[in-house]
Structure formats: structure tokens, C-alpha cells
Amino acid sequence: MTRTIHTQVAIIGAGPAGLLLSHLLHFRGIESIVLEVRSRAAVESTVRAGVLEQATVDLLTICGVGERLLREGHVHHGINLRFAGQTHRIDFERLTNGRAITIYAQHEVLRDLIQAANHAGREIIFEAHDVQVHDIDTSQPRVTFTQDGQPTEVHCDFVAGCDGFHGVCRPSIPAGAIDCHQCQLQIGWLGMLVEAAPSSKELIYARHERGFALVSTRTPHIQRLYLQCEPHDDVAAWTDERIWSELRIRLETREDWQLIQGRIFQKCIVTMRSFVADPMQYGRLYLAGDAAHIVPPTGAKGLNLALADVSVLAPALAEFFETGRSDSLEHYSETCLPRVWRAQRFSAWMTTALHRLPGMEDYKSRLQIAELEYVVHSQAASASLAENYVGFPLPAVAQASLAAGRSKTHVCGTGSTCT
Ligand code: APR
Ligand code: PHB
């Protein structure tokens, strides 16, 4: 027999977008249920990005899930661009009036959000299979799924599609109802986790004739390294020796710098695409995060954009439930898309400036160096990179909602925030 659940907002996907949305709605007294196809262990351990913009740190902190992030995250006040054997620091502090980024892995953000949900008794249904959305063009949408073989139907007022780029929500929208703007890049990244102390205090984005390399970090004992590769490369073809040799070549510098090596304990290939759905909504289905848009990882924007979307969606839904007004919901896409396109522009620019692109002959290669020389020697160009990298303030509606929430909240001894 089919089990029936009633809730106000059915959220598909327990990634950053879905989990923060559920958390923010809870703050406003709105009930939601999160349906996630993977197990909790898989969600909490999948390695993804790790760069949080200043506004993202503020958002997570204000809504009560920033305690561990503030304690364990690493604040970086700049990044390094390395090309033609030299390293040039982009000083965020000086160029952006003291703003910074924080290195804190995405799965740690997810662990914090899951813990907050458990603490508040909010339900996240993991291993929810065959999730399907129905009647999204009516005021009573439904979501069906099975859990441990038990068919279940969720009756709700709204569905939030936070199920990533390959999820089921966006494809449930009738063809022609949204425009999809996209560009597939013929670039891949081989990502490695390495047991070793950081090779650099701040990230190094390196441009080399053989391709891009990135030195990032996770903890004082784990490095995150990336090498540009073919999108369809086989991970097995990248032996440890080949990886270290390629990293040494691409990161070569005339300065006194050493790549610290260690045991590589994880390797995976990330493919790249740029994608924007417009509008980010159809009927009672609202898309957020990767379900609505994707950027190449070079600008480190994906996680930040996902969280910014739901910082707009949560107060818009709250306004509807509290007053019956749907003005903010109607403006959801319009509010989010300028930030999304700004991130698309910046990510495409970083990607083009630093990668070896297909068909890149000598002339284009020299233009690339000229572009990077300009960026590091012009105060205006460095400031442009810096302000985009640290990110922009959240949209006014999100800020207003957080400010209102902050004045009504206090932090409990457990670390979660109560109204
Ligand atoms: N049913 C239920 N859950 C689903 C389904 C489905 N059919 N399809 C996907 N999901 C889940 C995924 O397992 C994942 O946990 O939805 C979640 C989507 O999470 P993310 O892909 O992390 O997307 P989002 O929350 O938008 O966050 C974007 O995550 O992948 C990074 O680089 C990306 O940093 C960006 C951020
Ligand atoms: C990471 O640490 O995983 C990372 C850092 C910077 C990026 C992308 C990924 O641009």
C-alpha cells in the first residue's frame, strides 16, 4: 500500500542547496522533507569543491551552521597565479577591502547541515529511489518515491528541485517551457587527494603549455591537487608517477618552491560544462543550485551559487506561506540569474585564461600570457579578479531575511540556532 506524507515543501536532493533550503525554511517555521537517492554515508563522504566566498561563510554562520566552519576552515587572503615560471599573488585583502575566502570542504558543510537537521528533528529520507515529480503545474504537486521497497507519495505546496545537474526535476519541465543556455568544454580535471602537508599557504593556479594545474588544500595534512586532462581520460592511465611528473613540470618555477609529495589516496576525473536554465522555475517547481546552472570549477563558484539561490528561495517561500503573496516567488529567477551569469562570465574567463584549449596555436597561447601579464600588473585587472573570486554580497532580499532572522535568534549551547 502506498504511504502518504504531507508537507509544505518537498525538496529533492540533499546537496548543499537542498539541505540549506530545508534549514532556512525551518527557521521560518515552514515544514519540508528532503528526499535523497544516495545513502547518508555517501553524501557525507563525496569529495567536491571547498572554496567558500565571504558571503557564503556569513550566510552559514548567521543561520547557525557556521560554528565548525569558523573553527576548522582556513581563511585565505589571496591566491597565486603562476605562469612563465613565475608566481604572482593576488592580494584579496588589499584589493577588496579586507574580504577573504575560506577553505572548508563541501562534504563538511553537508555534515554540519545534516547534523542541524537531526538536531531539529527534521526528516531527510536517504536512499529514496525512483523519485518522480507530478502535477507541478497545479497548486497541489506530488512527489512519489520508494524507500526500502515501500511506495510513498508526498503531497506538498511546492517542490524544490535541488537534485543537481543530472537530477529528475529539470527534465520534468515540459520541453520549451525553459531555455537552456549551454557550452560543453573539451577539458577535464584529474583531481587528487594527497596525504601531505600543503605545498603552498594559498592556492596556486598554474598556466603551462602542457595544461593547467591547481594546488589547493583541505587540511594541514591533506592536499587537493588538480591537473587538466582530456574529459574522457581513463583514471587508470594516470599512474602516480605520471601525476607527480606532470605536476612538477606544470608547476615549475624559478622561485624557491617545492611541491610536497605524499600518498595519493583518491583520484577522479571532473568534466566541465557551462549551463543556465532560464527561468529557474516552472509552475510550483523551483530549481536551485546545479539543477539550474553549472559552471566550470576554475572560479570555485558552484557551491557558492547553490547556497545563494536558496538564500533567495527560502524567504520567497516564507513570504507566500506567511502572507499569501507570491511577488518574491515570481521574481525568483530574475533575482538569481544576474549573479549566475556573473559567475558564468568569471568562470569562463578564468578557464580560458589558464587552460590549454583545443586548437590553441602559438598566437592564442601568446595572447593568453599577455592577458595574465595584464591581470597581475594592472591594479584594476587584479582588483576585478579579486572581487569576483571573493564574491559579491547576497541579493538584498536574502540579506534582509537574514538580518530579520538574526535579530530574532540566539545560539544554543549545542551549536544550533533556535528562534
Ligand atoms: N532523487 C533524489 N536525489 C537526487 C536525484 C534523484 N533523482 N538525483 C540527484 N540527487 C541528489 C544527489 O545525489 C545529490 O546529493 O541531489 C543532490 C544534488 O547535490 P549537488 O549535486 O551537490 O547539487 P547542489 O546542491 O546544487 O550543489 C551544487 O555541489 O556538485 C557540487 O560543484 C557543485 O559545488 C556545486 C554544488
Ligand atoms: C578545491 O579545493 O577543490 C578547489 C579549489 C579551487 C577551485 C576548484 C576546486 O577553483
Short mmCIF file of C-alpha atoms and ligand atoms in Angstrom, two decimals:
data_model
loop_
_atom_site.label_atom_id
_atom_site.label_comp_id
_atom_site.label_asym_id
_atom_site.label_seq_id
_atom_site.Cartn_x
_atom_site.Cartn_y
_atom_site.Cartn_z
CA MET A 1 0.00 0.00 0.00
CA THR A 2 1.21 3.50 -0.77
CA ARG A 3 2.24 5.57 2.24
CA THR A 4 1.22 9.25 2.12
CA ILE A 5 3.18 12.16 3.62
CA HIS A 6 2.01 15.80 3.78
CA THR A 7 4.47 18.67 3.89
CA GLN A 8 4.74 22.26 2.70
CA VAL A 9 7.90 21.93 0.59
CA ALA A 10 9.23 18.71 -0.90
CA ILE A 11 12.94 19.14 -1.52
CA ILE A 12 14.65 16.75 -3.94
CA GLY A 13 18.36 16.32 -3.24
CA ALA A 14 20.45 16.53 -0.06
CA GLY A 15 23.29 18.53 -1.57
CA PRO A 16 24.23 21.99 -0.34
CA ALA A 17 21.17 23.61 -1.98
CA GLY A 18 18.57 21.14 -0.65
CA LEU A 19 19.96 20.90 2.87
CA LEU A 20 20.40 24.64 3.36
CA LEU A 21 16.94 25.31 1.93
CA SER A 22 15.39 22.92 4.43
CA HIS A 23 17.39 24.57 7.23
CA LEU A 24 16.35 28.12 6.23
CA LEU A 25 12.69 27.11 5.86
CA HIS A 26 12.74 25.54 9.30
CA PHE A 27 13.91 28.90 10.64
CA ARG A 28 10.77 30.48 9.24
CA GLY A 29 8.54 27.75 10.67
CA ILE A 30 8.00 26.06 7.30
CA GLU A 31 7.91 22.28 7.11
CA SER A 32 9.85 20.44 4.46
CA ILE A 33 11.05 16.96 3.66
CA VAL A 34 14.30 16.19 1.85
CA LEU A 35 14.46 13.17 -0.49
CA GLU A 36 17.94 11.96 -1.40
CA VAL A 37 18.77 9.00 -3.63
CA ARG A 38 22.17 8.28 -2.04
CA SER A 39 22.98 7.00 1.44
CA ARG A 40 23.94 9.40 4.21
CA ALA A 41 27.45 7.94 4.24
CA ALA A 42 27.86 8.59 0.51
CA VAL A 43 26.57 12.17 0.81
CA GLU A 44 28.87 12.87 3.74
CA SER A 45 31.98 11.49 2.09
CA THR A 46 31.83 12.53 -1.57
CA VAL A 47 34.72 14.87 -2.28
CA ARG A 48 33.74 18.06 -4.08
CA ALA A 49 34.86 21.68 -4.01
CA GLY A 50 35.99 23.55 -0.94
CA VAL A 51 36.20 27.30 -1.51
CA LEU A 52 33.61 29.38 0.35
CA GLU A 53 33.08 33.01 -0.55
CA GLN A 54 32.86 35.56 2.22
CA ALA A 55 29.05 35.86 1.75
CA THR A 56 28.68 32.06 1.99
CA VAL A 57 30.59 31.95 5.27
CA ASP A 58 28.43 34.80 6.60
CA LEU A 59 25.25 33.04 5.45
CA LEU A 60 26.13 29.73 7.11
CA THR A 61 27.26 31.48 10.27
CA ILE A 62 24.20 33.70 10.62
CA CYS A 63 21.85 30.75 10.24
CA GLY A 64 23.66 28.76 12.93
CA VAL A 65 25.69 26.17 10.99
CA GLY A 66 29.00 28.01 10.88
CA GLU A 67 30.49 27.04 14.21
CA ARG A 68 32.77 24.22 12.97
CA LEU A 69 33.46 26.07 9.73
CA LEU A 70 34.77 29.07 11.69
CA ARG A 71 36.84 26.77 13.87
CA GLU A 72 38.24 24.37 11.27
CA GLY A 73 38.07 26.32 7.99
CA HIS A 74 41.18 28.08 6.71
CA VAL A 75 40.87 31.73 5.80
CA HIS A 76 42.91 32.69 2.72
CA HIS A 77 43.57 36.33 1.92
CA GLY A 78 44.82 35.76 -1.60
CA ILE A 79 45.56 33.31 -4.43
CA ASN A 80 48.60 32.84 -6.64
CA LEU A 81 48.70 32.85 -10.42
CA ARG A 82 51.74 31.03 -11.79
CA PHE A 83 52.80 31.29 -15.43
CA ALA A 84 56.07 31.53 -17.39
CA GLY A 85 57.89 30.17 -14.35
CA GLN A 86 56.83 32.99 -12.01
CA THR A 87 54.24 33.32 -9.27
CA HIS A 88 52.13 36.43 -8.78
CA ARG A 89 49.98 36.88 -5.69
CA ILE A 90 46.52 38.42 -5.97
CA ASP A 91 46.07 40.08 -2.61
CA PHE A 92 42.36 39.93 -1.76
CA GLU A 93 42.74 41.83 1.46
CA ARG A 94 44.25 44.87 -0.24
CA LEU A 95 42.15 44.70 -3.40
CA THR A 96 38.73 44.03 -1.87
CA ASN A 97 38.76 45.97 1.34
CA GLY A 98 39.63 43.08 3.59
CA ARG A 99 37.43 40.36 2.11
CA ALA A 100 38.65 36.73 2.03
CA ILE A 101 37.70 33.17 1.13
CA THR A 102 37.56 30.15 3.44
CA ILE A 103 38.74 26.66 2.56
CA TYR A 104 36.27 24.16 4.03
CA ALA A 105 35.27 21.04 2.10
CA GLN A 106 31.73 20.84 0.72
CA HIS A 107 31.08 17.50 2.44
CA GLU A 108 31.93 19.13 5.78
CA VAL A 109 29.24 21.76 5.07
CA LEU A 110 26.86 18.86 4.34
CA ARG A 111 27.77 17.10 7.58
CA ASP A 112 27.03 20.29 9.52
CA LEU A 113 23.67 20.73 7.80
CA ILE A 114 22.68 17.08 8.32
CA GLN A 115 23.59 17.34 11.98
CA ALA A 116 21.47 20.50 12.34
CA ALA A 117 18.53 18.68 10.67
CA ASN A 118 18.87 15.72 13.02
CA HIS A 119 19.11 18.00 15.98
CA ALA A 120 15.90 19.80 14.97
CA GLY A 121 14.11 16.52 14.20
CA ARG A 122 13.75 17.40 10.51
CA GLU A 123 13.45 14.46 8.21
CA ILE A 124 15.92 13.68 5.45
CA ILE A 125 15.00 10.50 3.62
CA PHE A 126 18.17 8.91 2.29
CA GLU A 127 18.10 6.13 -0.31
CA ALA A 128 14.81 7.42 -1.73
CA HIS A 129 14.57 5.65 -5.09
CA ASP A 130 12.66 6.36 -8.27
CA VAL A 131 11.79 9.91 -7.22
CA GLN A 132 9.29 11.49 -9.61
CA VAL A 133 7.51 14.83 -9.52
CA HIS A 134 3.88 15.18 -10.63
CA ASP A 135 1.28 17.93 -11.15
CA ILE A 136 3.83 20.74 -10.86
CA ASP A 137 1.57 22.94 -12.98
CA THR A 138 -1.15 22.74 -10.30
CA SER A 139 -1.31 24.16 -6.76
CA GLN A 140 -1.07 20.62 -5.32
CA PRO A 141 2.06 19.00 -6.68
CA ARG A 142 3.08 15.50 -5.61
CA VAL A 143 6.32 13.60 -5.38
CA THR A 144 6.48 9.82 -5.45
CA PHE A 145 9.36 7.57 -4.48
CA THR A 146 10.13 4.22 -2.91
CA GLN A 147 12.12 3.57 0.23
CA ASP A 148 13.04 0.01 1.20
CA GLY A 149 10.52 -1.10 -1.43
CA GLN A 150 7.72 0.96 0.18
CA PRO A 151 5.96 3.21 -2.37
CA THR A 152 5.42 6.67 -0.90
CA GLU A 153 3.59 9.77 -2.09
CA VAL A 154 4.37 13.26 -0.79
CA HIS A 155 1.61 15.87 -1.05
CA CYS A 156 3.01 19.39 -0.88
CA ASP A 157 2.55 23.02 -1.86
CA PHE A 158 5.89 23.41 -3.63
CA VAL A 159 8.67 21.24 -4.98
CA ALA A 160 12.30 22.42 -4.78
CA GLY A 161 14.48 20.77 -7.42
CA CYS A 162 17.89 20.70 -5.69
CA ASP A 163 18.94 17.45 -7.33
CA GLY A 164 22.00 18.59 -9.24
CA PHE A 165 22.68 18.68 -12.96
CA HIS A 166 21.70 15.04 -13.61
CA GLY A 167 18.59 15.03 -11.40
CA VAL A 168 14.96 14.35 -12.32
CA CYS A 169 13.44 17.76 -11.65
CA ARG A 170 14.63 19.83 -14.59
CA PRO A 171 13.74 17.09 -17.12
CA SER A 172 10.19 17.05 -15.62
CA ILE A 173 9.61 20.54 -17.01
CA PRO A 174 7.82 20.40 -20.38
CA ALA A 175 10.04 20.99 -23.39
CA GLY A 176 10.02 24.63 -24.43
CA ALA A 177 8.98 25.97 -21.00
CA ILE A 178 12.55 26.92 -20.10
CA ASP A 179 15.53 27.98 -22.19
CA CYS A 180 18.76 26.08 -21.65
CA HIS A 181 21.92 28.05 -22.44
CA GLN A 182 24.96 25.83 -22.53
CA CYS A 183 28.51 25.27 -23.64
CA GLN A 184 30.42 21.99 -23.27
CA LEU A 185 34.15 22.45 -22.76
CA GLN A 186 36.58 19.86 -24.11
CA ILE A 187 38.51 19.93 -20.85
CA GLY A 188 38.68 17.60 -17.88
CA TRP A 189 40.33 17.89 -14.48
CA LEU A 190 42.03 14.99 -12.78
CA GLY A 191 41.52 15.62 -9.06
CA MET A 192 43.76 14.04 -6.42
CA LEU A 193 43.69 13.90 -2.64
CA VAL A 194 47.17 13.58 -1.22
CA GLU A 195 48.33 12.74 2.26
CA ALA A 196 50.81 15.58 2.73
CA ALA A 197 51.19 18.98 4.29
CA PRO A 198 50.13 21.86 1.99
CA SER A 199 52.66 22.77 -0.70
CA SER A 200 51.54 26.38 -0.51
CA LYS A 201 49.84 28.60 2.08
CA GLU A 202 47.42 29.81 -0.61
CA LEU A 203 46.04 28.23 -3.79
CA ILE A 204 48.23 28.19 -6.89
CA TYR A 205 46.50 28.41 -10.28
CA ALA A 206 49.17 27.46 -12.83
CA ARG A 207 49.09 28.01 -16.59
CA HIS A 208 51.51 25.87 -18.61
CA GLU A 209 51.88 24.91 -22.28
CA ARG A 210 51.08 21.31 -21.28
CA GLY A 211 47.91 22.38 -19.49
CA PHE A 212 46.55 23.81 -16.26
CA ALA A 213 47.43 22.67 -12.74
CA LEU A 214 45.95 23.69 -9.40
CA VAL A 215 47.40 23.35 -5.93
CA SER A 216 44.70 23.52 -3.29
CA THR A 217 44.40 22.18 0.20
CA ARG A 218 41.90 20.59 2.55
CA THR A 219 43.50 20.29 5.97
CA PRO A 220 47.01 20.72 7.39
CA HIS A 221 47.58 17.06 6.41
CA ILE A 222 45.72 16.78 3.09
CA GLN A 223 46.38 18.48 -0.22
CA ARG A 224 43.89 18.78 -3.08
CA LEU A 225 45.66 18.84 -6.44
CA TYR A 226 44.26 19.04 -9.98
CA LEU A 227 45.71 18.54 -13.45
CA GLN A 228 43.99 19.44 -16.69
CA CYS A 229 43.35 16.25 -18.69
CA GLU A 230 41.14 15.02 -21.51
CA PRO A 231 37.48 14.85 -20.39
CA HIS A 232 37.27 11.17 -21.34
CA ASP A 233 40.66 10.12 -19.96
CA ASP A 234 40.80 6.88 -18.03
CA VAL A 235 41.87 7.45 -14.42
CA ALA A 236 43.85 4.21 -14.62
CA ALA A 237 46.09 5.80 -17.28
CA TRP A 238 47.19 8.34 -14.67
CA THR A 239 49.70 6.41 -12.60
CA ASP A 240 51.13 8.10 -9.51
CA GLU A 241 54.49 8.56 -11.27
CA ARG A 242 52.84 10.22 -14.28
CA ILE A 243 50.83 12.53 -11.99
CA TRP A 244 53.86 13.68 -9.99
CA SER A 245 55.98 14.13 -13.10
CA GLU A 246 53.24 16.19 -14.80
CA LEU A 247 52.63 18.27 -11.67
CA ARG A 248 56.35 19.01 -11.36
CA ILE A 249 56.54 20.16 -14.98
CA ARG A 250 53.41 22.29 -14.95
CA LEU A 251 54.22 23.87 -11.59
CA GLU A 252 57.87 24.51 -12.40
CA THR A 253 59.12 27.87 -11.16
CA ARG A 254 62.38 29.77 -10.90
CA GLU A 255 61.48 30.62 -7.30
CA ASP A 256 62.38 28.74 -4.17
CA TRP A 257 59.32 26.46 -4.04
CA GLN A 258 58.87 22.72 -3.57
CA LEU A 259 55.93 20.52 -4.41
CA ILE A 260 55.38 18.39 -1.33
CA GLN A 261 54.58 14.81 -2.36
CA GLY A 262 52.73 12.17 -0.41
CA ARG A 263 50.45 9.17 -0.83
CA ILE A 264 47.71 9.80 -3.42
CA PHE A 265 44.62 8.24 -1.85
CA GLN A 266 41.94 9.38 -4.27
CA LYS A 267 41.80 10.18 -7.98
CA CYS A 268 38.81 11.16 -10.10
CA ILE A 269 38.07 12.95 -13.35
CA VAL A 270 35.81 16.01 -13.39
CA THR A 271 34.27 17.03 -16.71
CA MET A 272 33.36 20.63 -17.38
CA ARG A 273 30.32 22.33 -18.68
CA SER A 274 28.61 25.67 -18.50
CA PHE A 275 24.82 25.64 -18.30
CA VAL A 276 21.99 28.00 -17.32
CA ALA A 277 18.25 27.23 -17.22
CA ASP A 278 16.07 30.31 -17.64
CA PRO A 279 13.69 30.71 -15.90
CA MET A 280 14.73 28.59 -12.93
CA GLN A 281 11.13 27.69 -12.27
CA TYR A 282 8.04 26.11 -13.80
CA GLY A 283 4.65 26.10 -12.06
CA ARG A 284 5.22 25.02 -8.46
CA LEU A 285 8.68 23.56 -9.19
CA TYR A 286 11.65 25.80 -8.29
CA LEU A 287 15.16 24.79 -9.35
CA ALA A 288 18.21 25.70 -7.25
CA GLY A 289 21.94 25.04 -7.50
CA ASP A 290 23.39 22.67 -10.08
CA ALA A 291 19.87 21.63 -11.17
CA ALA A 292 19.53 25.14 -12.62
CA HIS A 293 23.08 26.05 -13.57
CA ILE A 294 26.61 24.70 -13.76
CA VAL A 295 29.96 26.44 -14.06
CA PRO A 296 33.44 25.02 -14.72
CA PRO A 297 35.23 24.72 -11.36
CA THR A 298 38.05 27.15 -12.20
CA GLY A 299 36.33 30.09 -10.49
CA ALA A 300 35.24 27.94 -7.49
CA LYS A 301 31.67 29.23 -7.76
CA GLY A 302 29.35 26.14 -7.89
CA LEU A 303 28.78 25.64 -4.18
CA ASN A 304 28.51 29.37 -3.53
CA LEU A 305 25.90 29.84 -6.26
CA ALA A 306 23.83 26.92 -4.96
CA LEU A 307 23.69 28.42 -1.48
CA ALA A 308 22.94 31.92 -2.83
CA ASP A 309 19.92 30.55 -4.76
CA VAL A 310 18.31 29.06 -1.68
CA SER A 311 19.03 32.19 0.35
CA VAL A 312 16.60 33.85 -2.11
CA LEU A 313 14.14 30.96 -2.45
CA ALA A 314 13.61 30.42 1.30
CA PRO A 315 12.35 33.95 2.08
CA ALA A 316 10.24 33.94 -1.10
CA LEU A 317 8.50 30.72 0.01
CA ALA A 318 8.18 32.14 3.54
CA GLU A 319 6.53 35.27 2.19
CA PHE A 320 3.99 33.08 0.37
CA PHE A 321 3.16 30.97 3.43
CA GLU A 322 3.09 33.94 5.80
CA THR A 323 1.16 36.45 3.67
CA GLY A 324 -0.22 34.59 0.65
CA ARG A 325 1.78 36.95 -1.60
CA SER A 326 3.78 35.42 -4.42
CA ASP A 327 5.69 38.52 -5.63
CA SER A 328 9.09 37.26 -4.47
CA LEU A 329 8.46 33.78 -5.88
CA GLU A 330 7.55 35.35 -9.21
CA HIS A 331 10.85 37.26 -9.16
CA TYR A 332 12.95 34.27 -8.05
CA SER A 333 14.71 33.74 -11.40
CA GLU A 334 15.11 37.43 -12.04
CA THR A 335 16.73 37.82 -8.63
CA CYS A 336 19.12 34.87 -9.01
CA LEU A 337 20.11 34.99 -12.67
CA PRO A 338 22.29 38.14 -12.70
CA ARG A 339 24.55 36.53 -10.05
CA VAL A 340 24.52 33.26 -12.00
CA TRP A 341 25.56 34.97 -15.24
CA ARG A 342 28.24 36.98 -13.45
CA ALA A 343 29.66 33.70 -12.14
CA GLN A 344 29.37 32.17 -15.63
CA ARG A 345 31.37 35.06 -17.05
CA PHE A 346 34.04 34.86 -14.38
CA SER A 347 34.36 31.07 -14.52
CA ALA A 348 34.60 31.12 -18.33
CA TRP A 349 37.23 33.85 -18.12
CA MET A 350 39.36 32.02 -15.52
CA THR A 351 39.05 28.81 -17.55
CA THR A 352 40.04 30.43 -20.83
CA ALA A 353 42.90 32.38 -19.25
CA LEU A 354 44.52 29.34 -17.63
CA HIS A 355 43.84 26.21 -19.71
CA ARG A 356 45.36 24.77 -22.82
CA LEU A 357 42.31 24.81 -25.07
CA PRO A 358 41.71 22.56 -28.09
CA GLY A 359 43.18 24.05 -31.27
CA MET A 360 45.25 26.56 -29.32
CA GLU A 361 48.05 27.59 -31.61
CA ASP A 362 51.09 29.75 -30.82
CA TYR A 363 49.27 33.06 -31.37
CA LYS A 364 46.49 32.25 -28.87
CA SER A 365 48.99 30.93 -26.41
CA ARG A 366 50.85 34.26 -26.51
CA LEU A 367 47.60 36.18 -26.11
CA GLN A 368 46.92 34.09 -23.01
CA ILE A 369 50.26 35.11 -21.48
CA ALA A 370 49.59 38.76 -22.38
CA GLU A 371 46.21 38.53 -20.65
CA LEU A 372 47.77 37.08 -17.50
CA GLU A 373 50.59 39.65 -17.52
CA TYR A 374 47.96 42.37 -17.69
CA VAL A 375 45.95 40.85 -14.83
CA VAL A 376 48.90 40.66 -12.46
CA HIS A 377 50.42 44.04 -13.35
CA SER A 378 47.31 46.17 -13.56
CA GLN A 379 45.74 47.17 -10.27
CA ALA A 380 42.33 47.45 -11.98
CA ALA A 381 42.56 43.98 -13.54
CA SER A 382 43.83 42.35 -10.31
CA ALA A 383 41.01 44.04 -8.40
CA SER A 384 38.49 42.70 -10.90
CA LEU A 385 39.79 39.15 -10.42
CA ALA A 386 39.85 39.57 -6.64
CA GLU A 387 36.34 40.97 -6.27
CA ASN A 388 34.87 38.23 -8.45
CA TYR A 389 36.80 35.50 -6.65
CA VAL A 390 35.80 36.56 -3.12
CA GLY A 391 32.28 37.05 -4.46
CA PHE A 392 29.56 39.62 -4.20
CA PRO A 393 27.08 40.25 -1.39
CA LEU A 394 23.92 38.14 -1.45
CA PRO A 395 20.86 39.69 -3.13
CA ALA A 396 19.08 42.29 -0.99
CA VAL A 397 16.07 40.03 -0.27
CA ALA A 398 18.33 37.34 1.16
CA GLN A 399 20.25 39.86 3.27
CA ALA A 400 17.05 41.40 4.60
CA SER A 401 15.70 37.99 5.56
CA LEU A 402 18.93 37.01 7.32
CA ALA A 403 19.07 40.33 9.16
CA ALA A 404 15.47 39.85 10.35
CA GLY A 405 16.25 36.26 11.38
CA ARG A 406 19.40 37.30 13.22
CA SER A 407 17.54 39.81 15.35
CA LYS A 408 15.15 37.03 16.45
CA THR A 409 17.68 34.28 17.14
CA HIS A 410 20.10 33.18 19.77
CA VAL A 411 22.69 30.41 19.60
CA CYS A 412 22.08 27.39 21.88
CA GLY A 413 24.84 25.60 23.75
CA THR A 414 24.61 22.72 21.25
CA GLY A 415 25.80 24.95 18.46
CA SER A 416 22.48 25.02 16.59
CA THR A 417 20.44 28.20 16.48
CA CYS A 418 16.93 28.47 17.86
CA THR A 419 14.26 31.06 17.35
N1 APR B 1 16.45 11.70 -6.45
C1 APR B 1 16.93 12.13 -5.25
N2 APR B 1 18.11 12.77 -5.10
C2 APR B 1 18.81 13.00 -6.22
C3 APR B 1 18.36 12.60 -7.50
C4 APR B 1 17.13 11.92 -7.59
N3 APR B 1 16.66 11.50 -8.76
N4 APR B 1 19.30 12.97 -8.41
C5 APR B 1 20.28 13.57 -7.73
N5 APR B 1 20.00 13.58 -6.40
C6 APR B 1 20.84 14.12 -5.31
C7 APR B 1 22.31 13.82 -5.48
O1 APR B 1 22.62 12.51 -5.01
C8 APR B 1 22.96 14.92 -4.65
O2 APR B 1 23.18 14.52 -3.32
O3 APR B 1 20.77 15.52 -5.31
C9 APR B 1 21.95 16.06 -4.70
C10 APR B 1 22.42 17.23 -5.53
O4 APR B 1 23.54 17.79 -4.90
P1 APR B 1 24.69 18.55 -5.71
O5 APR B 1 24.96 17.86 -6.98
O6 APR B 1 25.80 18.76 -4.77
O7 APR B 1 23.99 19.94 -6.13
P2 APR B 1 23.69 21.29 -5.34
O8 APR B 1 23.09 21.05 -4.01
O9 APR B 1 23.01 22.15 -6.33
O10 APR B 1 25.14 21.87 -5.04
C11 APR B 1 25.98 22.37 -6.06
O11 APR B 1 27.66 20.85 -5.49
O12 APR B 1 28.41 19.31 -7.02
C12 APR B 1 28.70 20.44 -6.39
O13 APR B 1 30.15 21.58 -7.83
C13 APR B 1 28.85 21.53 -7.35
O14 APR B 1 29.63 22.87 -5.70
C14 APR B 1 28.50 22.66 -6.51
C15 APR B 1 27.40 22.21 -5.62
C1 PHB B 2 39.26 22.68 -4.46
O1 PHB B 2 39.94 22.87 -3.46
O2 PHB B 2 38.66 21.61 -4.64
C2 PHB B 2 39.13 23.73 -5.49
C3 PHB B 2 39.77 24.95 -5.30
C4 PHB B 2 39.66 25.92 -6.26
C5 PHB B 2 38.93 25.69 -7.41
C6 PHB B 2 38.29 24.48 -7.60
C7 PHB B 2 38.39 23.49 -6.65
O3 PHB B 2 38.86 26.66 -8.37
#
